[in-house]
Coordinates of C-alpha atoms (C1' of nucleotides) in Angstrom, one line a residue:
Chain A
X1 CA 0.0 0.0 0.0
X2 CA 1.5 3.3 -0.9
X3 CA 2.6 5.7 1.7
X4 CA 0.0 8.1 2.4
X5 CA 2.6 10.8 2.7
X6 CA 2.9 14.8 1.4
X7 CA 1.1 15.0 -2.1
X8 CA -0.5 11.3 -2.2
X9 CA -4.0 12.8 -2.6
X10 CA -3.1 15.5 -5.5
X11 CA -6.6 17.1 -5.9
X12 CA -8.7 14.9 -4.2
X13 CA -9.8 15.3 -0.6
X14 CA -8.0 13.1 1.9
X15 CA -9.6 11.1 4.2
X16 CA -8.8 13.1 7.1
X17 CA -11.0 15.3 9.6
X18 CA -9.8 19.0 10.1
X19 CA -8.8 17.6 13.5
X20 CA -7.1 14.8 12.2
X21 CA -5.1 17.7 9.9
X22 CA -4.6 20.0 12.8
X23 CA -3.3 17.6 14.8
X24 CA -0.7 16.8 11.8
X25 CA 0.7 19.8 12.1
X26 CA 0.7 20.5 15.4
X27 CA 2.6 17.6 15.9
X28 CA 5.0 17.8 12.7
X29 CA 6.5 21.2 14.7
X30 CA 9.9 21.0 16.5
X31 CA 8.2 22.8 19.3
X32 CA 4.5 20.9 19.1
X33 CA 2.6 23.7 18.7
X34 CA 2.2 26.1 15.6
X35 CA 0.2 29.6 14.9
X36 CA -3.3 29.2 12.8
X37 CA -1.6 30.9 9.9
X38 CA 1.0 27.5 9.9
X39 CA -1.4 25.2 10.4
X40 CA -2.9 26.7 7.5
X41 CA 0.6 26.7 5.9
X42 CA 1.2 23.0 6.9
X43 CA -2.1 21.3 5.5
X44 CA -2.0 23.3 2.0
X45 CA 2.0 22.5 1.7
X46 CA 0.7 18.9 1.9
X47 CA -3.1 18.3 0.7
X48 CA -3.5 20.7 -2.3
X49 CA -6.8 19.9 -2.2
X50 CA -6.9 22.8 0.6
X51 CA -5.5 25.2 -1.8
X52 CA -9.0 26.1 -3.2
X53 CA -11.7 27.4 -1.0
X54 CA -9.1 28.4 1.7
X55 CA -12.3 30.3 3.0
X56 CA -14.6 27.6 4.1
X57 CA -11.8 25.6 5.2
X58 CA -9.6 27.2 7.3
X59 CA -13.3 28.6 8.8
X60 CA -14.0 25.4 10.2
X61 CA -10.9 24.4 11.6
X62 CA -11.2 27.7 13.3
X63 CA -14.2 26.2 14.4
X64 CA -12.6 23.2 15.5
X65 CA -9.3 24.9 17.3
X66 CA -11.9 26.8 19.8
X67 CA -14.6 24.0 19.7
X68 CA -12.5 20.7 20.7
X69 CA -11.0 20.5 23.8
X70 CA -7.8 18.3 22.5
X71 CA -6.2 22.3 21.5
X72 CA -5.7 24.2 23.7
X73 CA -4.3 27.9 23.4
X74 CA -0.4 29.0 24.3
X75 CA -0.7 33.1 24.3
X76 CA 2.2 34.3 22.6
X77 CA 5.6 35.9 24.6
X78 CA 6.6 39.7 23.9
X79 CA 9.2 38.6 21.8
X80 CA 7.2 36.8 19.6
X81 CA 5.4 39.3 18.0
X82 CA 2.3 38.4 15.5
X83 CA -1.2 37.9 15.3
X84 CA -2.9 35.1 17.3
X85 CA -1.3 32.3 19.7
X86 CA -0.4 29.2 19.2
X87 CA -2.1 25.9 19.2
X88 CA -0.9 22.8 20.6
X89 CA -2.7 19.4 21.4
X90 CA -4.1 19.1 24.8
X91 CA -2.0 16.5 27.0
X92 CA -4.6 14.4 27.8
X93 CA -6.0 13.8 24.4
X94 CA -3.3 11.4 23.4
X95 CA -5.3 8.4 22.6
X96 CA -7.4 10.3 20.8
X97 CA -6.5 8.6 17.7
X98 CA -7.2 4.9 17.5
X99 CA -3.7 2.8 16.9
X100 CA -2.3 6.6 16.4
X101 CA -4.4 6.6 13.1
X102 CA -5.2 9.9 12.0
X103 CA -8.7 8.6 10.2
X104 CA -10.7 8.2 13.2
X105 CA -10.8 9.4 16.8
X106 CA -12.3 7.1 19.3
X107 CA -13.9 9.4 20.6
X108 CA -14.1 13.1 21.5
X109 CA -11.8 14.5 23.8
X110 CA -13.6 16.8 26.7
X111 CA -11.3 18.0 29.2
X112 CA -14.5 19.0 31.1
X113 CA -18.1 18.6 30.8
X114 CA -19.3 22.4 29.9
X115 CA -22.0 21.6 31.7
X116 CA -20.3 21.2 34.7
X117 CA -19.0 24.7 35.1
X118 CA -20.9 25.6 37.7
X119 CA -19.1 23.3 40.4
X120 CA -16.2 24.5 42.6
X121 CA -15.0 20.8 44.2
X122 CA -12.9 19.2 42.1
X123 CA -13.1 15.5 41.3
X124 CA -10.6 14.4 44.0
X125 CA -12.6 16.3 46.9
X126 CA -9.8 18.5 47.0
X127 CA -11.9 21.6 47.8
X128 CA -10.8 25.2 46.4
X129 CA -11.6 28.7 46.6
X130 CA -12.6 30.7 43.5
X131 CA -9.9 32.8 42.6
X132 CA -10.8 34.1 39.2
X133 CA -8.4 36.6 39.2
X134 CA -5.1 34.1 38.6
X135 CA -6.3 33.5 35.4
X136 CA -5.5 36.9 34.1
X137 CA -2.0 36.2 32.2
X138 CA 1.1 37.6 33.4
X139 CA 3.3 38.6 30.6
X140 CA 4.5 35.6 28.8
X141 CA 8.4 36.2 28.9
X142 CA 7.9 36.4 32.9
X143 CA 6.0 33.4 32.8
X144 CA 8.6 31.5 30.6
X145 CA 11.4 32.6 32.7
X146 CA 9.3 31.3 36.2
X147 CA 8.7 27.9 34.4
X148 CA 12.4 27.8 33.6
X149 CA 12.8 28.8 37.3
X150 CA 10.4 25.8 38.3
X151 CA 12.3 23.4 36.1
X152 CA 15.2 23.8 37.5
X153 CA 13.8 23.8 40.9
X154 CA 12.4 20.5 39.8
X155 CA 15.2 18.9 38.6
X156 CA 18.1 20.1 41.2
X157 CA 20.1 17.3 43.2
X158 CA 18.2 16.1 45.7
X159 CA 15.0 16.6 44.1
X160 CA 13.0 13.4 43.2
X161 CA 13.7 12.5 39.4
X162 CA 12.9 9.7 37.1
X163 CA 13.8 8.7 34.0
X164 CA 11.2 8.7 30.9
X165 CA 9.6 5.8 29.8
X166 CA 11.0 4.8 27.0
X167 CA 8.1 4.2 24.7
X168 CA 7.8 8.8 25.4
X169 CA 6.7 9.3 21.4
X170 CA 5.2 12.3 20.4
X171 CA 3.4 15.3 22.3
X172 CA 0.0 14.1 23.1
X173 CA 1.0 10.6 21.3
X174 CA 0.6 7.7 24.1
X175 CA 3.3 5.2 23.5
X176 CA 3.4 4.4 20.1
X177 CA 5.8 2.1 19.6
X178 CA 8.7 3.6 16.7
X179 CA 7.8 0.3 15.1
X180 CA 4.2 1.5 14.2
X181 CA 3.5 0.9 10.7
X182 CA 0.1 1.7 10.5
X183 CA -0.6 3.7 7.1
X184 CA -2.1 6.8 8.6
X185 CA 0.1 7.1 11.0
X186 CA 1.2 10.5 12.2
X187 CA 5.0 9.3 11.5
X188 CA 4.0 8.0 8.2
X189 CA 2.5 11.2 7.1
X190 CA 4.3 13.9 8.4
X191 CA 7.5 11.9 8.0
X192 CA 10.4 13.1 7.5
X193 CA 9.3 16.6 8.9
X194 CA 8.6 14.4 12.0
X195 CA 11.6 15.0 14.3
X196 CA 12.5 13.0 17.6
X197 CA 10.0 14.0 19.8
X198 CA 11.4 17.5 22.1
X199 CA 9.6 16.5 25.2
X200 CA 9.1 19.9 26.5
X201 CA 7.3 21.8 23.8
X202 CA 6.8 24.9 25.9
X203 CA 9.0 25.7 29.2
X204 CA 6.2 26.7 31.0
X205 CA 3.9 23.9 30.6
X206 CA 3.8 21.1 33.4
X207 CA 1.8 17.9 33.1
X208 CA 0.6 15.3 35.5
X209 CA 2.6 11.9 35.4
X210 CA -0.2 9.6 33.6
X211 CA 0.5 5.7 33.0
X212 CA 1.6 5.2 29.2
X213 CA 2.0 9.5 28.4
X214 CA 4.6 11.4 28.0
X215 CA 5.6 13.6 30.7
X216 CA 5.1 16.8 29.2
X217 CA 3.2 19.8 29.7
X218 CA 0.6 22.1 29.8
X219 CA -1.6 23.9 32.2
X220 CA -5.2 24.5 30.7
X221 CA -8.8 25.7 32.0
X222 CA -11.7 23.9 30.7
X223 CA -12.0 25.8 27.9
X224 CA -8.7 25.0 26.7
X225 CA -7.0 27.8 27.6
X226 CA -3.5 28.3 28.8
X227 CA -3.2 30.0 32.3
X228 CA -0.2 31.1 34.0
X229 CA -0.8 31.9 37.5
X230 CA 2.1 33.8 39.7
X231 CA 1.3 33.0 43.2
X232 CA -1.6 32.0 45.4
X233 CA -2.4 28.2 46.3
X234 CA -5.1 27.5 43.3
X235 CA -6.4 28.4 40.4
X236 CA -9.2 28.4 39.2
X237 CA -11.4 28.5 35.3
X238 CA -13.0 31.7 34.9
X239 CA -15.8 30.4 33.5
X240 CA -16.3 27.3 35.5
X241 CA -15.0 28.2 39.1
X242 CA -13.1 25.0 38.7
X243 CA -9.7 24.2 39.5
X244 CA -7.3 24.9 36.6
X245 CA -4.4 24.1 38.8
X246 CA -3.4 23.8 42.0
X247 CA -0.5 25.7 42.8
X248 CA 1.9 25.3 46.5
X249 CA 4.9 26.5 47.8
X250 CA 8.3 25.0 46.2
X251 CA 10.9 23.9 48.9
X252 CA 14.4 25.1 47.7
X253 CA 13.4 27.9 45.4
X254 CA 16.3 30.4 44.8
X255 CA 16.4 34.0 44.7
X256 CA 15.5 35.9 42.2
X257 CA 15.9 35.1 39.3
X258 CA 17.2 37.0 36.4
X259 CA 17.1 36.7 32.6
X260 CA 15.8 38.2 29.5
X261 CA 16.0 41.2 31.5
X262 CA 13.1 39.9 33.6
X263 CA 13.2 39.8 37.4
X264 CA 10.6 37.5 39.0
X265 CA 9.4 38.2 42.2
X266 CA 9.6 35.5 44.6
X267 CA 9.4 36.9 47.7
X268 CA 8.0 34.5 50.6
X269 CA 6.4 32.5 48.1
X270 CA 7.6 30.0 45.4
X271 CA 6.7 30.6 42.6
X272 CA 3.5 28.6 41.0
X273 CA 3.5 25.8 39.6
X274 CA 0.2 25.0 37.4
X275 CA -1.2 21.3 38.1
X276 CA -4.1 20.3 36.5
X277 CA -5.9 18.5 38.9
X278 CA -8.8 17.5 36.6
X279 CA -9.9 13.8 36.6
X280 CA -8.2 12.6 33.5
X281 CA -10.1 11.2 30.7
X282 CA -7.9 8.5 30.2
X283 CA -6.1 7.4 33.3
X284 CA -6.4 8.7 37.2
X285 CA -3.9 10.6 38.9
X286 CA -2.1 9.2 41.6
X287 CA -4.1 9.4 44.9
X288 CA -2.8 12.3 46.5
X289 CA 0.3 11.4 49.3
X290 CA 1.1 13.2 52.1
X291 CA 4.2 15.1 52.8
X292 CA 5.8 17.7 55.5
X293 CA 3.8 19.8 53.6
X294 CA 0.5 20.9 54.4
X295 CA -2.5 19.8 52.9
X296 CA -2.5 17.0 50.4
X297 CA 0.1 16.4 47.7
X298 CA -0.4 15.9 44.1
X299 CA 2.8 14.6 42.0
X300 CA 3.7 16.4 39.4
X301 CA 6.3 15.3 36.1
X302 CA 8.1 17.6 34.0
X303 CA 10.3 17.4 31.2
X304 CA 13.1 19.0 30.2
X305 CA 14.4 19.5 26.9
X306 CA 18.3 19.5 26.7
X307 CA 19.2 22.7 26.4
X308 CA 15.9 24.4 27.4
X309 CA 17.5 25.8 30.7
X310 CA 19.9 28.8 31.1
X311 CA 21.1 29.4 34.1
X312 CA 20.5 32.6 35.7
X313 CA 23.5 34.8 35.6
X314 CA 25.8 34.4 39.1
X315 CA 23.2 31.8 40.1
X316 CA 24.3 28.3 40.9
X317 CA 21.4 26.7 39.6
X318 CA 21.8 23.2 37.9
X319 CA 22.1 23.2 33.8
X320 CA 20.2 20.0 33.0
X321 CA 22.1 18.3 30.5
X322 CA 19.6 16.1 28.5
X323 CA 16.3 15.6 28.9
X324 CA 15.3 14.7 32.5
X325 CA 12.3 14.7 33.6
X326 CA 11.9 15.0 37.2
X327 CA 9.0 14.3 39.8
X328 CA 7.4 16.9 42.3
X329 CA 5.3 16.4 44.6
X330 CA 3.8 20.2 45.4
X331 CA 1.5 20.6 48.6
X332 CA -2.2 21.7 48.0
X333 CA -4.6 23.2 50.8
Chain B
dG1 C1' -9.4 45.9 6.6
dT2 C1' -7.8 41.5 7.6
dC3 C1' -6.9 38.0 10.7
dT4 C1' -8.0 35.4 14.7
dG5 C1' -11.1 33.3 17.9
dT6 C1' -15.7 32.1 19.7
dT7 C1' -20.3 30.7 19.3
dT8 C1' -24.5 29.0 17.2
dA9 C1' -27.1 26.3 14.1
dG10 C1' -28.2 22.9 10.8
dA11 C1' -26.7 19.1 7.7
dT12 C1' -24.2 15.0 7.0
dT13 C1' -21.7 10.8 8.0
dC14 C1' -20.8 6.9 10.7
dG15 C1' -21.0 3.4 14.4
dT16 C1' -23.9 0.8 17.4
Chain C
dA1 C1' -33.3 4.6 14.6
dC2 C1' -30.4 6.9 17.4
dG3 C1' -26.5 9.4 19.1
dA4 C1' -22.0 11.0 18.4
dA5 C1' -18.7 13.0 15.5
dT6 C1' -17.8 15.9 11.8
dC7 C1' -18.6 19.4 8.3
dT8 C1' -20.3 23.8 6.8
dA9 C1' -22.0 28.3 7.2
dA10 C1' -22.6 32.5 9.4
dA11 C1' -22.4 36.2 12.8
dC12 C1' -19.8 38.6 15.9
dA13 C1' -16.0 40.7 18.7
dG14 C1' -11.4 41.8 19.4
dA15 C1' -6.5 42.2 18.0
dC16 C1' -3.2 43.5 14.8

DNA sequence: GTCTGTTTAGATTCGT
DNA sequence: ACGAATCTAAACAGAC
């Protein structure tokens, strides 16, 4: 059977959904998420049969970037000017795709029933206090910086770390094994563009540790959208009154730190770090332990990408050499 | 003005 | 037949 690869359609309409093409180029980007205008760029470079009638199109997978949960919204830094954010696949919607097909999902991917919105306890019985006003974005470049700071926290000496299972594929991809020959799979397509997975797509994006997933990345409010709280103990979705995150104080947080000419604030506090706490689709969090800490802990994984860390002038802070990802376990209330 | 993002509505396709 | 998933169209607001 031929490759269904770049061009193998010519005029005719392939046989995959907007999402299914979305997805593709999410996913064919070093850094697993693109702008619209690339996703657009990406599925017309590849199925001319989106060269015509860009209108209707790229209209409804507009419609289905804000619609589906599986993408969720990373707001541009400062110094990455241009219109719009960028897209990338939702963490938890990794098995989205039967045997990492791109033809057919098995089923849609909610990150939270919109009908739920109402309700301020989250699934665990972790109870929370609405505090609407962390969801207002700090600037991006400070929020980069903190993750950075967060990472390194996370992956210091003496910090608890682990080593990735080695079937970590894609961003969002659960464990497909690199022997996958399945025609419409996501390597076979996009490949060669495809490039060994980066496990951290974005350094300020932190994911729960979930059996058979990657641990990368992303903090996200039930309606998909990136949030980037500073300080406080939780988070919570604007619209829901949900937990978007629980956030705790970091034991062995530095000073300040300094980069990009951007000085975070640390003060008494740690800074953040974003948790989504939100029952999991696909697998349950780890019941929550207990630690010196007060209130109950929820483990956290993160990745890091080799090289994603610089270390903070005159600070001591580790340089992560290769791509660690490292365990946290970060106190709720 | 154009692009991006959200929302609503109706039609169509597909699996059970 | 039914429900879920998907597609299409349209309106609207806000950012660039």
């Amino acid at each position: 059977m031929p490759r269904p690869g770049k061009d193998s359609y010519g005029n005719e309409k392939p046989p995959y959904s907007y999402i299914s093409l979305t997805a593709m180029a999410i996913q064919s980007s070093g850094e697993k998420m693109l702008p619209l205008s690339d996703i657009y760029k990406f599925i017309m470079d590849r199925f001319p049969f989106y060269r015509q009638n860009t209108q209707r199109w790229q209209n409804s997978l507009r419609h289905n970037l804000s619609f589906n949960d599986c993408f969720i919204k990373i707001p541009r830094r400062p110094d990455q000017p241009g219109k719009g954010s960028f897209w990338a696949l939702h963490p938890m919607c990794g098995d989205m795709f039967e045997n990492g097909s791109f033809l057919r999902r098995r089923k849609r991917f909610k990150s939270m029933p919109r009908q739920q919105k109402s309700h301020v306890v989250a699934a665990d019985g972790i109870q929370v206090k609405p505090m609407s006003h962390m969801d207002a974005a700090p600037p991006s470049a400070l929020l980069h910086e903190q993750a950075k700071l967060r990472l390194s926290q996370m992956a210091a000496p003496g910090t608890h770390a682990q080593l990735p299972p080695p079937h970590c594929g894609l961003l969002g991809v659960p464990a497909q094994p690199v022997t996958t020959k399945h025609p419409f799979n996501i390597e076979n397509i996009i490949a060669p563009e495809c490039k060994p997975a980066s496990i951290l797509p974005h350094p300020g994006l932190v994911a729960p540790t979930l059996p058979g997933h990657c641990g990368y990345t992303v903090c996200v409010t039930s309606t998909g959208a990136c949030t980037w709280p500073v300080h406080g103990l939780c988070s919570t979705d604007s619209l829901t009154g949900l937990p978007g995150m629980v956030l705790g104080p970091v034991a062995h947080v530095n000073r300040d730190f300094i980069s990009q000419g951007v000085q975070l604030k640390t003060s008494g506090n740690a800074p953040a770090i974003p948790v989504p706490i939100k029952p999991s689709p696909l697998a349950a969090l780890p019941p929550p332990a207990v630690s010196q800490a007060s209130g109950p802990v929820v483990p956290v994984a993160v990745s890091l990408a080799p090289g994603s860390l610089t270390p903070p002038s005159g600070s001591s802070s580790p340089v992560v050499p290769t791509t660690v990802p490292a365990t946290l376990a970060i106190a709720t209330r």
